Amino acid sequence: MFYAYGFETVGVVVSDLYFVDPHPEPGQEGAERGVRLELRLFERGSLKGSIYSARPIEVDRPLWRVDLLESVAGPAGSFDRTHHHPRFQGWEPGARVFDEKLSADPLGWLAERLCDLDGVLAEAGAAREDAGATDAAALRRAVPEIMDGVSRLLAGVRAGELGRQPAGDEPVTDARVSWL
């Protein structure tokens, strides 16, 4: 499942995720599942036909990421692998950052961060000019809808409908099952 919320220049993409890190840090071994949210740049393409034609939209480079993950082997709702990646180097995320506030209240923390686009951009090392003039206000207005989508995805993961291990008999050593 994949949700996209686009604004003037930036947008938010959210998806379920099943992940096995082939090189995990100590204590992070084993499969993880949950929801990934990324703040990304969006690009509007040129019309490909008449003024009535559909306009291409590119979901481009990530700026910031939050992974609301938990160990598949652990209890549902533990958020024991929940972290964020405040910076990207091109397409590559920086190291996982575990934050006590994020762990204590993942959804509250996420909603608060989404309401502060300028702060997120500063944390990401991105220029304020990367966002359009109306992006911060539009994103703030969309936070309730985005959080509803995140909550629905988390419920689907916990119900075993989303964020599932890929089918097959082969052992999973590196899997990302999502649109992101």
Short mmCIF file of C-alpha atoms in Angstrom, two decimals:
data_model
loop_
_atom_site.label_atom_id
_atom_site.label_comp_id
_atom_site.label_asym_id
_atom_site.label_seq_id
_atom_site.Cartn_x
_atom_site.Cartn_y
_atom_site.Cartn_z
CA MET A 1 0.00 0.00 0.00
CA PHE A 2 1.31 3.43 -0.88
CA TYR A 3 -0.02 6.92 -0.12
CA ALA A 4 1.33 10.13 -1.64
CA TYR A 5 0.50 13.65 -0.50
CA GLY A 6 1.86 16.26 -2.85
CA PHE A 7 2.15 19.98 -2.29
CA GLU A 8 3.83 22.76 -4.25
CA THR A 9 7.37 21.33 -4.29
CA VAL A 10 7.60 18.79 -1.48
CA GLY A 11 5.38 15.89 -0.59
CA VAL A 12 5.01 12.99 1.78
CA VAL A 13 4.97 9.34 0.77
CA VAL A 14 3.91 6.60 3.17
CA SER A 15 4.03 2.83 2.74
CA ASP A 16 4.02 -0.42 4.61
CA LEU A 17 7.39 -2.14 4.89
CA TYR A 18 8.90 -5.54 5.59
CA PHE A 19 12.66 -5.31 5.92
CA VAL A 20 15.62 -7.54 6.70
CA ASP A 21 18.90 -5.68 7.13
CA PRO A 22 21.73 -7.79 5.67
CA HIS A 23 24.23 -5.96 7.94
CA PRO A 24 22.33 -5.13 11.13
CA GLU A 25 23.72 -3.29 14.11
CA PRO A 26 23.92 -5.34 17.33
CA GLY A 27 20.43 -5.77 18.76
CA GLN A 28 18.82 -5.02 15.39
CA GLU A 29 19.01 -8.54 13.92
CA GLY A 30 15.97 -10.17 12.36
CA ALA A 31 13.08 -9.06 10.22
CA GLU A 32 11.28 -5.78 10.83
CA ARG A 33 7.85 -4.59 9.75
CA GLY A 34 5.93 -1.38 9.96
CA VAL A 35 5.41 1.88 8.13
CA ARG A 36 7.88 4.15 6.35
CA LEU A 37 7.22 7.85 5.77
CA GLU A 38 9.45 10.05 3.66
CA LEU A 39 9.49 13.75 2.93
CA ARG A 40 10.41 14.02 -0.75
CA LEU A 41 10.81 16.56 -3.48
CA PHE A 42 8.07 16.37 -6.12
CA GLU A 43 8.57 17.53 -9.70
CA ARG A 44 5.82 18.51 -12.12
CA GLY A 45 6.57 17.54 -15.68
CA SER A 46 5.49 19.29 -18.85
CA LEU A 47 2.16 18.47 -20.42
CA LYS A 48 2.49 15.64 -22.93
CA GLY A 49 -0.40 16.74 -25.09
CA SER A 50 -3.18 19.27 -25.05
CA ILE A 51 -4.08 21.43 -22.05
CA TYR A 52 -6.42 18.58 -21.07
CA SER A 53 -3.69 15.93 -20.97
CA ALA A 54 -2.49 14.44 -17.71
CA ARG A 55 0.65 16.03 -16.29
CA PRO A 56 3.55 13.77 -15.30
CA ILE A 57 4.43 13.97 -11.61
CA GLU A 58 7.77 12.68 -10.38
CA VAL A 59 8.25 11.63 -6.78
CA ASP A 60 11.88 12.63 -6.56
CA ARG A 61 14.74 12.67 -4.06
CA PRO A 62 14.10 11.97 -0.35
CA LEU A 63 14.98 14.60 2.23
CA TRP A 64 13.94 12.97 5.52
CA ARG A 65 12.62 9.56 6.65
CA VAL A 66 10.81 8.04 9.62
CA ASP A 67 10.55 4.25 10.03
CA LEU A 68 7.82 3.17 12.47
CA LEU A 69 9.18 -0.35 12.70
CA GLU A 70 9.10 -3.19 15.15
CA SER A 71 10.77 -6.57 15.25
CA VAL A 72 8.69 -9.30 13.62
CA ALA A 73 9.72 -11.58 16.50
CA GLY A 74 8.65 -9.04 19.14
CA PRO A 75 5.23 -8.04 20.42
CA ALA A 76 2.92 -6.05 18.15
CA GLY A 77 2.86 -2.38 19.08
CA SER A 78 6.34 -2.38 20.61
CA PHE A 79 7.84 0.10 18.10
CA ASP A 80 11.17 -1.44 19.23
CA ARG A 81 12.90 -0.61 15.94
CA THR A 82 11.33 2.82 15.40
CA HIS A 83 13.87 5.41 14.26
CA HIS A 84 14.39 8.22 11.79
CA HIS A 85 16.94 9.31 9.25
CA PRO A 86 17.22 13.09 9.58
CA ARG A 87 19.56 13.45 6.60
CA PHE A 88 20.14 11.91 3.21
CA GLN A 89 23.22 12.05 1.02
CA GLY A 90 21.55 12.05 -2.36
CA TRP A 91 19.39 8.93 -2.33
CA GLU A 92 21.19 7.27 0.60
CA PRO A 93 19.87 7.70 4.13
CA GLY A 94 22.17 8.58 6.98
CA ALA A 95 22.47 6.28 9.99
CA ARG A 96 19.44 5.30 12.03
CA VAL A 97 18.72 7.79 14.79
CA PHE A 98 16.83 6.51 17.81
CA ASP A 99 15.07 9.27 19.75
CA GLU A 100 13.47 8.81 23.17
CA LYS A 101 10.55 11.08 22.28
CA LEU A 102 9.96 9.17 19.04
CA SER A 103 10.00 5.84 20.90
CA ALA A 104 7.69 7.11 23.65
CA ASP A 105 5.03 8.55 21.31
CA PRO A 106 5.76 7.68 17.67
CA LEU A 107 2.57 9.09 16.17
CA GLY A 108 2.62 12.26 18.28
CA TRP A 109 6.29 12.85 17.48
CA LEU A 110 5.67 12.32 13.76
CA ALA A 111 2.67 14.67 13.65
CA GLU A 112 4.64 17.34 15.50
CA ARG A 113 7.58 17.07 13.10
CA LEU A 114 5.32 17.22 10.04
CA CYS A 115 3.85 20.47 11.38
CA ASP A 116 7.37 21.99 11.40
CA LEU A 117 8.54 21.79 7.79
CA ASP A 118 11.18 24.50 8.34
CA GLY A 119 12.64 22.55 11.27
CA VAL A 120 12.65 19.28 9.32
CA LEU A 121 14.34 20.94 6.34
CA ALA A 122 16.98 22.47 8.62
CA GLU A 123 17.58 19.10 10.29
CA ALA A 124 17.86 17.49 6.84
CA GLY A 125 20.45 20.06 5.76
CA ALA A 126 18.11 21.16 2.97
CA ALA A 127 17.63 24.76 1.95
CA ARG A 128 14.32 26.43 2.79
CA GLU A 129 14.15 27.26 -0.92
CA ASP A 130 13.80 23.51 -1.63
CA ALA A 131 10.20 23.88 -0.46
CA GLY A 132 7.62 26.02 -2.17
CA ALA A 133 6.20 29.12 -0.50
CA THR A 134 2.93 27.35 0.38
CA ASP A 135 4.35 23.93 1.32
CA ALA A 136 4.62 24.46 5.10
CA ALA A 137 1.03 25.64 5.50
CA ALA A 138 -0.34 23.00 3.12
CA LEU A 139 1.56 20.23 4.90
CA ARG A 140 0.31 21.41 8.32
CA ARG A 141 -3.28 21.33 7.05
CA ALA A 142 -2.77 17.79 5.69
CA VAL A 143 -1.20 16.34 8.86
CA PRO A 144 -4.50 14.88 10.19
CA GLU A 145 -5.11 13.11 6.87
CA ILE A 146 -1.49 11.88 6.67
CA MET A 147 -1.64 10.58 10.23
CA ASP A 148 -4.92 8.79 9.45
CA GLY A 149 -3.18 7.04 6.54
CA VAL A 150 -0.21 6.12 8.76
CA SER A 151 -2.60 4.72 11.39
CA ARG A 152 -4.48 2.65 8.79
CA LEU A 153 -1.21 1.22 7.47
CA LEU A 154 -0.03 0.36 10.99
CA ALA A 155 -3.37 -1.38 11.65
CA GLY A 156 -2.92 -3.38 8.43
CA VAL A 157 0.60 -4.39 9.45
CA ARG A 158 -0.58 -5.47 12.89
CA ALA A 159 -3.47 -7.43 11.34
CA GLY A 160 -0.97 -9.31 9.15
CA GLU A 161 -2.41 -7.86 5.94
CA LEU A 162 0.48 -5.49 5.13
CA GLY A 163 4.23 -5.44 5.72
CA ARG A 164 4.37 -9.18 5.13
CA GLN A 165 7.32 -11.38 4.30
CA PRO A 166 7.67 -12.05 0.58
CA ALA A 167 6.20 -15.35 -0.58
CA GLY A 168 8.49 -18.26 -1.34
CA ASP A 169 10.57 -20.95 0.28
CA GLU A 170 13.90 -19.13 0.15
CA PRO A 171 15.15 -17.58 3.41
CA VAL A 172 14.75 -13.82 3.40
CA THR A 173 18.08 -12.01 3.68
CA ASP A 174 17.22 -8.61 2.21
CA ALA A 175 13.64 -7.65 1.52
CA ARG A 176 11.76 -4.45 1.11
CA VAL A 177 8.12 -4.99 0.43
CA SER A 178 6.56 -1.63 -0.21
CA TRP A 179 6.34 1.00 -2.88
CA LEU A 180 9.20 3.03 -1.43
#
